[in-house]
Coordinates of C-alpha atoms and ligand atoms in Angstrom, one line a residue:
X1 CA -175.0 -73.5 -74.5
X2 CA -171.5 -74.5 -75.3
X3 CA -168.6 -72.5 -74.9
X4 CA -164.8 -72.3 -75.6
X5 CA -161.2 -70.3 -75.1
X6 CA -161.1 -66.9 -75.5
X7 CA -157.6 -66.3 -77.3
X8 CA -156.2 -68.2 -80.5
X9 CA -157.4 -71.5 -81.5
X10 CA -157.5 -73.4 -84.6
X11 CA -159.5 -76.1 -86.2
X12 CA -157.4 -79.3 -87.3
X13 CA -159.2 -82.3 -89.1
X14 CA -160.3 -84.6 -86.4
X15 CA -159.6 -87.9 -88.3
X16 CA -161.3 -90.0 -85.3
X17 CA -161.1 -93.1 -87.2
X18 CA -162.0 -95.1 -84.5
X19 CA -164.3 -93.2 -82.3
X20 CA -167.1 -95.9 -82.6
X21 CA -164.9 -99.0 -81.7
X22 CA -165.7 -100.1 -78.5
X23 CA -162.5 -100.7 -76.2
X24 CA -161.1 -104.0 -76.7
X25 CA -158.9 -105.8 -74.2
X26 CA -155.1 -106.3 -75.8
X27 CA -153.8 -109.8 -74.8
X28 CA -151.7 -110.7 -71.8
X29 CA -148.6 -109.8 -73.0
X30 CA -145.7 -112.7 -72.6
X31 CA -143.4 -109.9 -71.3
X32 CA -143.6 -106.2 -70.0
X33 CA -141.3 -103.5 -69.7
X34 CA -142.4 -100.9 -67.0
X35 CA -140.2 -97.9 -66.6
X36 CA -139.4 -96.6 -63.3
X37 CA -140.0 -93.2 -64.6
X38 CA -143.2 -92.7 -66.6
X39 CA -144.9 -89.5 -64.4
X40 CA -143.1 -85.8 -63.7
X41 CA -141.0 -85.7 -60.4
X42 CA -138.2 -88.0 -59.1
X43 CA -138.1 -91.6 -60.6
X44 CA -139.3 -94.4 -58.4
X45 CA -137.0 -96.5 -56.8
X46 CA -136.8 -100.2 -58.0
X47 CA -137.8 -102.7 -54.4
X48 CA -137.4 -105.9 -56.4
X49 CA -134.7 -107.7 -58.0
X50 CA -134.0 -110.2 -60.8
X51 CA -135.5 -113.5 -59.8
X52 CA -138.6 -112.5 -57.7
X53 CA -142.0 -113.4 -58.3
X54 CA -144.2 -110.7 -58.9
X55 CA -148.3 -110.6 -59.2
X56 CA -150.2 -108.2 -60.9
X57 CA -151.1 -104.8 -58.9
X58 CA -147.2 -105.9 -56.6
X59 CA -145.5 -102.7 -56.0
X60 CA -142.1 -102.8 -58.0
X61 CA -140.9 -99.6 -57.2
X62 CA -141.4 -97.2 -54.8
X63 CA -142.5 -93.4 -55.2
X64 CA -138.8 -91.3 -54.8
X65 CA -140.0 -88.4 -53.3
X66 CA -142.8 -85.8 -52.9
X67 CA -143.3 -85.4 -56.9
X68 CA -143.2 -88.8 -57.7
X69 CA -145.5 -92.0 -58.4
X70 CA -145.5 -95.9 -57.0
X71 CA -144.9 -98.8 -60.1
X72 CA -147.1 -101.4 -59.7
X73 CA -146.3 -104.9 -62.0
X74 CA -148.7 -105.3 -64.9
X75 CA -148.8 -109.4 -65.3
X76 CA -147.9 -111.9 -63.0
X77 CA -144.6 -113.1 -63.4
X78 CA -140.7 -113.0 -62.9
X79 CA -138.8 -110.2 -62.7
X80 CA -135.8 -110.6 -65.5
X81 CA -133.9 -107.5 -65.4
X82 CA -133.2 -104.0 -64.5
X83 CA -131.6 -102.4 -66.6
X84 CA -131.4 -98.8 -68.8
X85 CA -132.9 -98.9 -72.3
X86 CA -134.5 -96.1 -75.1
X87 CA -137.7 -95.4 -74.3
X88 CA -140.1 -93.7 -76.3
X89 CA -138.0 -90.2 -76.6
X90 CA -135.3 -91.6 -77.6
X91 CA -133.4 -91.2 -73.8
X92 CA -132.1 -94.2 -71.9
X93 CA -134.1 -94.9 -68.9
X94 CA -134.7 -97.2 -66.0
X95 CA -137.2 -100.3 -67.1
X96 CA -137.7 -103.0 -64.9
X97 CA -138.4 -106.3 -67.2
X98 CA -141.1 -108.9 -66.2
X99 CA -141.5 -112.1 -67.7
X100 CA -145.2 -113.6 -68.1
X101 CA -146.0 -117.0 -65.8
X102 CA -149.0 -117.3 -68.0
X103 CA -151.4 -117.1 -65.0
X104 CA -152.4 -113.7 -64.4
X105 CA -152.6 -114.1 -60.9
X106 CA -152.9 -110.7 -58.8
X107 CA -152.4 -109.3 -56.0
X108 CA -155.2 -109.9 -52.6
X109 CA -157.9 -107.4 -52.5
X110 CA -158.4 -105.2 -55.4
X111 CA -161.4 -106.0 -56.8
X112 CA -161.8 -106.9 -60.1
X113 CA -165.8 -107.5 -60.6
X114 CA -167.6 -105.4 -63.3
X115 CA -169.9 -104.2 -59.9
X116 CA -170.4 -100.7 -59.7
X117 CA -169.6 -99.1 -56.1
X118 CA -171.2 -96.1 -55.6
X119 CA -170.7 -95.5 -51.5
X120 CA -167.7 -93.5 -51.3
X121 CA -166.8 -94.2 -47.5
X122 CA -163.2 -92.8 -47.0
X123 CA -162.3 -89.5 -45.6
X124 CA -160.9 -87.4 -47.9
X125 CA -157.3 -87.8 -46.4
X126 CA -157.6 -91.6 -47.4
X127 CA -158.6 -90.9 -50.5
X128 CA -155.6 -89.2 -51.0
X129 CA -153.4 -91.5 -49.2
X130 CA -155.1 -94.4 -51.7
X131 CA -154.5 -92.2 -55.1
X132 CA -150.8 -92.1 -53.9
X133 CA -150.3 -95.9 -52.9
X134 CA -152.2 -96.8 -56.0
X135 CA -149.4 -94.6 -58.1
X136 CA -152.4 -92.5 -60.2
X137 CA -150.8 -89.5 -62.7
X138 CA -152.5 -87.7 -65.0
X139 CA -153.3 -89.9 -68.0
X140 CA -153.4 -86.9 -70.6
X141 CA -150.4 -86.8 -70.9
X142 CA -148.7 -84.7 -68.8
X143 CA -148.6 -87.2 -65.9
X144 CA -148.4 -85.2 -63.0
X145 CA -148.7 -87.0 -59.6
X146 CA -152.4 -87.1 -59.2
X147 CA -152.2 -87.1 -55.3
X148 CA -149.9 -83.9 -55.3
X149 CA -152.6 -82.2 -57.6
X150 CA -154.8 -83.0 -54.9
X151 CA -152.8 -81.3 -51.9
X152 CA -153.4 -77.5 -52.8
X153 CA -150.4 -75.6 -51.6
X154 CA -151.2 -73.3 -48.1
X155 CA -153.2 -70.2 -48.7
X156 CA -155.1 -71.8 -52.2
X157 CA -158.8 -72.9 -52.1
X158 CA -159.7 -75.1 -54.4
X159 CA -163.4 -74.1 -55.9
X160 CA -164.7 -76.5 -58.7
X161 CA -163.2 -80.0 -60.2
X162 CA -162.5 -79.6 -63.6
X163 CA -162.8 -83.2 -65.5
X164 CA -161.3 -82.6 -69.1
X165 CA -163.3 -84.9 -71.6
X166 CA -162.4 -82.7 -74.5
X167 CA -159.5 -84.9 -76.3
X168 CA -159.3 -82.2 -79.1
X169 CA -156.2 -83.7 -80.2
X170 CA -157.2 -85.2 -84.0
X171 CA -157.3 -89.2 -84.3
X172 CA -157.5 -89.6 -80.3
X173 CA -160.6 -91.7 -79.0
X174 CA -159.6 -93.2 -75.7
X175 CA -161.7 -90.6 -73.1
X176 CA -164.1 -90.8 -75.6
X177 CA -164.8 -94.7 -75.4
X178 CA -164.1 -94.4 -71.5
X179 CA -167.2 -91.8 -71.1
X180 CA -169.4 -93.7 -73.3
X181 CA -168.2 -97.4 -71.8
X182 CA -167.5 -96.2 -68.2
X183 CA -169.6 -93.1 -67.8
X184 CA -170.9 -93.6 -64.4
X185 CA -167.1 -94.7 -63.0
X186 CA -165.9 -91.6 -64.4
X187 CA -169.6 -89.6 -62.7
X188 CA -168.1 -91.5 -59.3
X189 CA -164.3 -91.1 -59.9
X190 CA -165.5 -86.8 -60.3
X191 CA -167.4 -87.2 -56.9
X192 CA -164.7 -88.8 -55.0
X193 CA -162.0 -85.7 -56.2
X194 CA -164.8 -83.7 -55.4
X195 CA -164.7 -85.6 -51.6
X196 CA -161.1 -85.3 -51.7
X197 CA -160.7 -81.4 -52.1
X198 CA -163.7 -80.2 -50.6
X199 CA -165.8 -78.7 -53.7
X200 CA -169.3 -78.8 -53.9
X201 CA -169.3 -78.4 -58.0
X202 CA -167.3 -80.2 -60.9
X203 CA -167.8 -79.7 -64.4
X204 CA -167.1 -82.5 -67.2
X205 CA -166.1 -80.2 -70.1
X206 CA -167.0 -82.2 -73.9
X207 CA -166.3 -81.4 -77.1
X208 CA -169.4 -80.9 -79.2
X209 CA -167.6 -83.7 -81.4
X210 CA -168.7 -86.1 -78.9
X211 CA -172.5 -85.6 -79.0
X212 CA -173.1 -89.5 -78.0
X213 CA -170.9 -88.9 -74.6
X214 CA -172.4 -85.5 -74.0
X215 CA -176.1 -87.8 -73.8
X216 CA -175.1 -90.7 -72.0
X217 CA -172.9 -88.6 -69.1
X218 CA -176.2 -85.8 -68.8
X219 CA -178.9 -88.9 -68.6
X220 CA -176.6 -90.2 -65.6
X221 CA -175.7 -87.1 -64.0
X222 CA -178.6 -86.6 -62.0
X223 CA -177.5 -88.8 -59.5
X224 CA -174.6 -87.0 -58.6
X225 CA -175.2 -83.8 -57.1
X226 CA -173.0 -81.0 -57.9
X227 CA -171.9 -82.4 -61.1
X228 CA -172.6 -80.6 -64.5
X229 CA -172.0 -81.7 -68.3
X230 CA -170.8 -78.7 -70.1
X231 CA -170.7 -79.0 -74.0
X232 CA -167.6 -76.9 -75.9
X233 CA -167.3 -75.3 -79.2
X234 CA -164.8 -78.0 -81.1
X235 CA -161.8 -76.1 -80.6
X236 CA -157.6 -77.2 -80.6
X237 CA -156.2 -76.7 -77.7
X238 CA -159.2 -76.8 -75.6
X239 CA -157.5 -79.6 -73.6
X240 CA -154.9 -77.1 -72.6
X241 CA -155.4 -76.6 -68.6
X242 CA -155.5 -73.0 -69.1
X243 CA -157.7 -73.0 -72.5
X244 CA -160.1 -75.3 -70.3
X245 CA -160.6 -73.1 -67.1
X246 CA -161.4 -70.0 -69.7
X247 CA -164.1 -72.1 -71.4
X248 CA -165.8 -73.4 -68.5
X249 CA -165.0 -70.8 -66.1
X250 CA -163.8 -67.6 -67.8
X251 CA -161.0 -67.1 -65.5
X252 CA -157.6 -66.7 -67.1
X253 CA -154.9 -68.3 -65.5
X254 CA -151.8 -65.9 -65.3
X255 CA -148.5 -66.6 -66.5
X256 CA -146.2 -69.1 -64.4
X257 CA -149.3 -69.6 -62.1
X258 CA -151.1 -73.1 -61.7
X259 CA -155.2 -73.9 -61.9
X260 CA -155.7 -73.3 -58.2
X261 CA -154.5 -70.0 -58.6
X262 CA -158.0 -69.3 -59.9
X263 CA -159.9 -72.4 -57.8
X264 CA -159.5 -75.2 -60.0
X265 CA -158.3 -78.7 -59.7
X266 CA -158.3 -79.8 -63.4
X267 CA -158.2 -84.0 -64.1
X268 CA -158.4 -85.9 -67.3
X269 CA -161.3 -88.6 -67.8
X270 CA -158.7 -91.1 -68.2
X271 CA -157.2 -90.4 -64.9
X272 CA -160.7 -90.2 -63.1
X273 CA -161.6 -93.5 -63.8
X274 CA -158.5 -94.7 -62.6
X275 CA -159.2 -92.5 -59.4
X276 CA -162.5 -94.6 -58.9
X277 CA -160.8 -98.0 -59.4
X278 CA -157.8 -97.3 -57.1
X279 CA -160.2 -95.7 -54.5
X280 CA -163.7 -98.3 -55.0
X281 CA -161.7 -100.8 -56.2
X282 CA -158.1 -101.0 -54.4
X283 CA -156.7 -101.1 -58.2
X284 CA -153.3 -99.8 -58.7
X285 CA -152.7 -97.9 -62.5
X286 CA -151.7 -101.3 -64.3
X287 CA -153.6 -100.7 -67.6
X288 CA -155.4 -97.9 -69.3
X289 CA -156.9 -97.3 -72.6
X290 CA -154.5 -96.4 -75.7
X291 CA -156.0 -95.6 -79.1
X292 CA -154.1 -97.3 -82.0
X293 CA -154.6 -95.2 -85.4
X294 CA -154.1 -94.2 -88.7
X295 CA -155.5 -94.0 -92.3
X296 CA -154.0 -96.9 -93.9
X297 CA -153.7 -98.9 -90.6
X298 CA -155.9 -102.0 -91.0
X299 CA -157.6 -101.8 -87.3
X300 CA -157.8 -98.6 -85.8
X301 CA -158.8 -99.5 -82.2
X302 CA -159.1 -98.7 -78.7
X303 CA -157.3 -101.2 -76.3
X304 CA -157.5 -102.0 -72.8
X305 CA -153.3 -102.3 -72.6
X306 CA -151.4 -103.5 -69.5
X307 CA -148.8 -101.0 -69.0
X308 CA -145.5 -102.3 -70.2
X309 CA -147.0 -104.1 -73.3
X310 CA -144.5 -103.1 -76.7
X311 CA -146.2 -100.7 -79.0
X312 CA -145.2 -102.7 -81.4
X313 CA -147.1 -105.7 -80.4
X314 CA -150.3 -102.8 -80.6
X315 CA -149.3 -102.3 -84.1
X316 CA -149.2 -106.0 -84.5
X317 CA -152.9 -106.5 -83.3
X318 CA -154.2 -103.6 -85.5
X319 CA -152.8 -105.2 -88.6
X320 CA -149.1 -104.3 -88.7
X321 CA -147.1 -101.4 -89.8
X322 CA -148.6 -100.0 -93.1
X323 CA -146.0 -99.5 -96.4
X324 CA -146.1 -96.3 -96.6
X325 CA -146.0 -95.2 -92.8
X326 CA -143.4 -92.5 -92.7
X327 CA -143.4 -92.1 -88.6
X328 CA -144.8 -93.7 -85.5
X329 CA -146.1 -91.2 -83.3
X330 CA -146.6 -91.8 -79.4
X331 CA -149.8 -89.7 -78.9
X332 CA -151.0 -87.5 -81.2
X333 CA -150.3 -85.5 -84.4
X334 CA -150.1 -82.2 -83.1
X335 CA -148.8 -82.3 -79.9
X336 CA -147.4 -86.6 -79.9
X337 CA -143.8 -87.1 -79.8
X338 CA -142.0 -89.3 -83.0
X339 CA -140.9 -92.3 -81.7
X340 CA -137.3 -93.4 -82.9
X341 CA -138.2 -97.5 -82.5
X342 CA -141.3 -99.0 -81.8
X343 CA -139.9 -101.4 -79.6
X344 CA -141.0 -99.1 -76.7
X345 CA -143.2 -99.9 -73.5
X346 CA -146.6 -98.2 -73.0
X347 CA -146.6 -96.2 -70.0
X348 CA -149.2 -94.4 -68.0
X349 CA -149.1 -91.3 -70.2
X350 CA -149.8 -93.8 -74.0
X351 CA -153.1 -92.1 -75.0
X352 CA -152.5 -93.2 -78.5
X353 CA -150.6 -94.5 -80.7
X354 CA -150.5 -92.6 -84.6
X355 CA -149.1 -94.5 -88.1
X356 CA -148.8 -91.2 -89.9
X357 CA -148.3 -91.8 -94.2
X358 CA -145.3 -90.3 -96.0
X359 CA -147.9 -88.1 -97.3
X360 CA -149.1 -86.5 -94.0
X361 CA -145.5 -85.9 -93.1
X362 CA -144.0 -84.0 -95.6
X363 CA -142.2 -81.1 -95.0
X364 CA -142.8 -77.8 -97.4
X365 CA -139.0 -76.0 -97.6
X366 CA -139.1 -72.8 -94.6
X367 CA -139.7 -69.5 -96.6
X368 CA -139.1 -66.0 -95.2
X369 CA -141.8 -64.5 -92.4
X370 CA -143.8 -62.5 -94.6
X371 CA -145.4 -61.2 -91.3
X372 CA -149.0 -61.5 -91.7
X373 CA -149.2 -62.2 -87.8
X374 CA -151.5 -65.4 -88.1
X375 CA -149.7 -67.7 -85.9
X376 CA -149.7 -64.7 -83.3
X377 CA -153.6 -64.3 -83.8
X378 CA -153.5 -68.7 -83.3
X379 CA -151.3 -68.6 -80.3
X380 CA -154.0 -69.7 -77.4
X381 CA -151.2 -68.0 -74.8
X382 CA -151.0 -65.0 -76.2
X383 CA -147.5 -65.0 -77.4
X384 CA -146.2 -64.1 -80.6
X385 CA -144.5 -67.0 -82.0
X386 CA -142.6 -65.7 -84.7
X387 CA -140.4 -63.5 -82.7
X388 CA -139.8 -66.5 -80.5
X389 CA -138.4 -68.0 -83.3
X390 CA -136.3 -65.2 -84.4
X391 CA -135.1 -64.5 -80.8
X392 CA -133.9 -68.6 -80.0
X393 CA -132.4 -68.0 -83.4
X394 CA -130.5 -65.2 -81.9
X395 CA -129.8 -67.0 -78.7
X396 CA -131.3 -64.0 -77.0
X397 CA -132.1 -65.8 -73.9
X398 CA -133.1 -62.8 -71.8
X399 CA -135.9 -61.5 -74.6
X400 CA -137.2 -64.9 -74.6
X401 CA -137.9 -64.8 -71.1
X402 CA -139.3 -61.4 -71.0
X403 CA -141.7 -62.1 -73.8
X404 CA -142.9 -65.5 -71.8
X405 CA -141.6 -68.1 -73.9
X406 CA -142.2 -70.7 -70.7
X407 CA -145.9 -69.9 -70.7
X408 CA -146.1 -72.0 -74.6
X409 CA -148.1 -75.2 -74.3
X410 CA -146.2 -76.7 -77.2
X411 CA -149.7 -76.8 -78.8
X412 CA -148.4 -76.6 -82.5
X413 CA -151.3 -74.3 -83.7
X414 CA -148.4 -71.3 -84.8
X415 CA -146.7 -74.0 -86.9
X416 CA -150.2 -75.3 -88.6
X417 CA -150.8 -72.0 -89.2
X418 CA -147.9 -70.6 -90.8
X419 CA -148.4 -70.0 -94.5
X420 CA -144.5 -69.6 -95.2
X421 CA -143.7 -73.4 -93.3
X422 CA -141.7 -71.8 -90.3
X423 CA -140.9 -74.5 -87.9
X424 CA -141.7 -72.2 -85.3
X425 CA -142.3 -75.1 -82.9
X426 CA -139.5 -76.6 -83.3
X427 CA -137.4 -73.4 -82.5
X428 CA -139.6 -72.6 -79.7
X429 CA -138.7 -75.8 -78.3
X430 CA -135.2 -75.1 -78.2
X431 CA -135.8 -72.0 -76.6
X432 CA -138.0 -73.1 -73.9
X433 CA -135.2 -75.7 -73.1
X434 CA -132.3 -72.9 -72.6
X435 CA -134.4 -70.7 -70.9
X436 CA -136.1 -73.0 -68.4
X437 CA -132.4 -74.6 -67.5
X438 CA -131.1 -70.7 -67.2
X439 CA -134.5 -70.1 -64.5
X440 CA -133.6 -73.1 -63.1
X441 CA -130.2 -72.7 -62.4
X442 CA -131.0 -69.1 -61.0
X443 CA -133.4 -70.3 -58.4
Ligands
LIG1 S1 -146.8 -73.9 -79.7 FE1 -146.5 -72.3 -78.2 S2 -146.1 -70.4 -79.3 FE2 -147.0 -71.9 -80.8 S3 -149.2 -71.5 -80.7 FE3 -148.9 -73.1 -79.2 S4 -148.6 -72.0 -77.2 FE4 -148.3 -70.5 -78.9
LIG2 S1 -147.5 -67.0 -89.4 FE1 -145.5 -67.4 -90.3 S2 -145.2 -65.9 -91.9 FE2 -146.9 -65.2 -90.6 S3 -145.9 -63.9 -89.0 FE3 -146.0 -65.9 -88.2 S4 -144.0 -66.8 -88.7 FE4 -144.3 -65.0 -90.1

């Protein structure tokens, strides 16, 4: 039977324009631009310089601490510079430039066959050793060293693998092409975290949206012992970590506490593929699958994109940039960031790429609170939103904290919601910003 969250919740019009286009692989690009920083944690540290050759899957820089991720080179080629430049938030950061040979040549050993390899023969401290070297992060977005995921902290257990295949966020369709197209990777990548950790159960958590992925995954999960398919109630922001451990498990997460708090090790579908290719198949993260989209666009796709590739050349391949696009979006509407150029890399955390219309964009002038309470009856945490509003307002940093303004996912339901326009988000950002310098600073 399928299940969802318990608190708040709202239900945005999916717009999955191109959930039946089959992934297509995006061109070798003539020139890539990989950030040294595109996970949570310390940047990696650049260990090439201008001039050197480079294949594809070479390491180009190195992970800079315990929170941090290896860069592997996405095309053969030449390294051309290092140097800072915007990236897709608008910040300056670290990108090291590689120019195309042409050749595609990579690196020895990874295996790049279409073969399926089902033996999963290393110990589960290689297997975390191999998610490290092969610089995996979580590909939903939040990009969290995968490997440090997988190293529970003394005194936590993990219990079940979590694999999140809801993408509830509207127009998204990469996990959704990767279950249907790569179903049984995905089935092996969840039995090799399941190695790694320890667990003798997983669950792959779908959207009811998905009905084709829910088939294919349950008529090949009876292979893989341990492994179940749970169906969800179509719900935003089931994705959420928390909001997916309550459906599945109906344990509630409690504030400033991670998954394994409660027993879970929670990984995206994108990311579990990559963790069967880098463990099966020695492949470092050099390419993932970012869904290009939008109403007037002329080609919504899915594309197989080396990391590094220009969103613009994406936008290029799907048509161009419509007339009456009124933002770029890197990821999606509700929680996707506005990108100031699209002259920006993809990076290991591109799920999509959004062309929203003036139309879909338009702004409706703020009117007062009239306090009918519905963004605090949306709020999947639990908070109340319009007070958090009121109290950044106020610069009341000490309230904010009290009333958990660090526990908000950013999930954008209270702004949907709001009948009077209140950019509560928006405030709430600010907030969260203050505050969470002020906590750091403290500890
Ligand atoms: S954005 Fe934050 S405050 Fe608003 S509904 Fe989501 S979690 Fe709650
Ligand atoms: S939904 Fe908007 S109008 Fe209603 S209480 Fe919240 S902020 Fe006020």
């Amino acid at each position: 039977m399928a299940r969802t969250f318990r608190i708040g919740g709202i239900h945005p019009n999916a717009n999955k324009l191109s959930s039946g286009d089959p992934i297509v692989t995006s061109p070798l690009p003539s020139k890539v631009q990989i950030p040294i920083s595109q996970h949570i944690g310390a940047p990696a540290v650049p260990v090439v310089k201008r001039g050197d050759e480079v294949k594809v899957g070479s390491v180009i820089a190195k992970s800079g601490g315990f929170v941090s991720a290896n860069i592997h080179s996405s095309i053969s080629g030449k390294v051309q510079k290092i140097e800072d430049v915007v990236d897709a938030s608008g910040y300056k950061k670290t990108v090291i430039t590689i120019k195309s040979d042409g050749e595609d040549v990579w690196e020895e050993g990874i295996d790049r066959t279409e073969d399926i390899v089902r033996d999963i023969t290393l110990s589960a401290d290689e297997i975390v050793a191999r998610i490290n070297e092969c610089g995996i992060v979580g590909m939903g977005g939040a990009t969290f060293p995968t490997n440090v995921k997988l190293t529970p902290p003394k005194g936590m257990t993990p219990e079940v693998v979590i694999i999140n295949g809801v993408e509830c966020e509207p127009y998204l369709t990469a996990d959704h092409r990767v279950m249907l197209e790569k179903g049984e990777q995905v089935l092996i990548g969840t039995a090799i975290l399941m190695k790694a950790v320890g667990v003798k159960r997983a669950v792959i958590g779908i959207e009811e949206n998905k009905p084709d992925a829910i088939k294919h995954l349950s008529e090949l999960v009876g292979n893989y012992p341990g492994i179940e398919i749970q169906p969800l109630k179509v719900r935003y922001p089931q994705g959420g970590e928390k909001q997916l451990i309550d459906a599945v498990l109906r344990r509630q997460v409690k504030s400033g506490q991670l998954p394994i708090s409660v027993g879970a090790i929670v990984q995206n579908v994108g990311t579990t593929l990559a963790v069967y290719e880098a463990v099966q198949k020695n492949k470092p993260l050099i390419e993932r699958v970012v869904t290009v989209t939008g109403k007037s666009l002329q080609h919504p796709a899915n594309y197989l994109v080396r990391i590094g590739t220009s969103i613009s050349d994406l936008i290029s391949e799907s048509g161009g940039i419509p007339e009456d696009t009124a933002k770029v979006i890197s990821g999606g509407p509700m929680m996707g960031k506005a990108l100031v150029t699209d002259d920006v890399p993809t990076t290991k955390g591109t799920s999509g790429v959004l062309l929203l219309a003036k139309e879909d964009t338009k702004r409706k002038p703020m009117r007062n609170c009239i306090r009918c309470a519905k963004c605090v009856g949306v709020c999947p945490m639990g908070l109340n939103p319009a007070f958090l509003m009121r109290d950044t307002v106020f610069k009341d940093w000490d309230e904010l904290e009290k009333n958990h303004i660090m526990d908000c996912i950013e999930c954008g339901s209270c702004s949907y919601t709001c009948p009077a326009d209140r950019p509560l988000l928006d405030h709430i950002r600010q907030g969260k910003q203050t505050v969470g310098g002020i906590i750091r600073a403290r500890k």
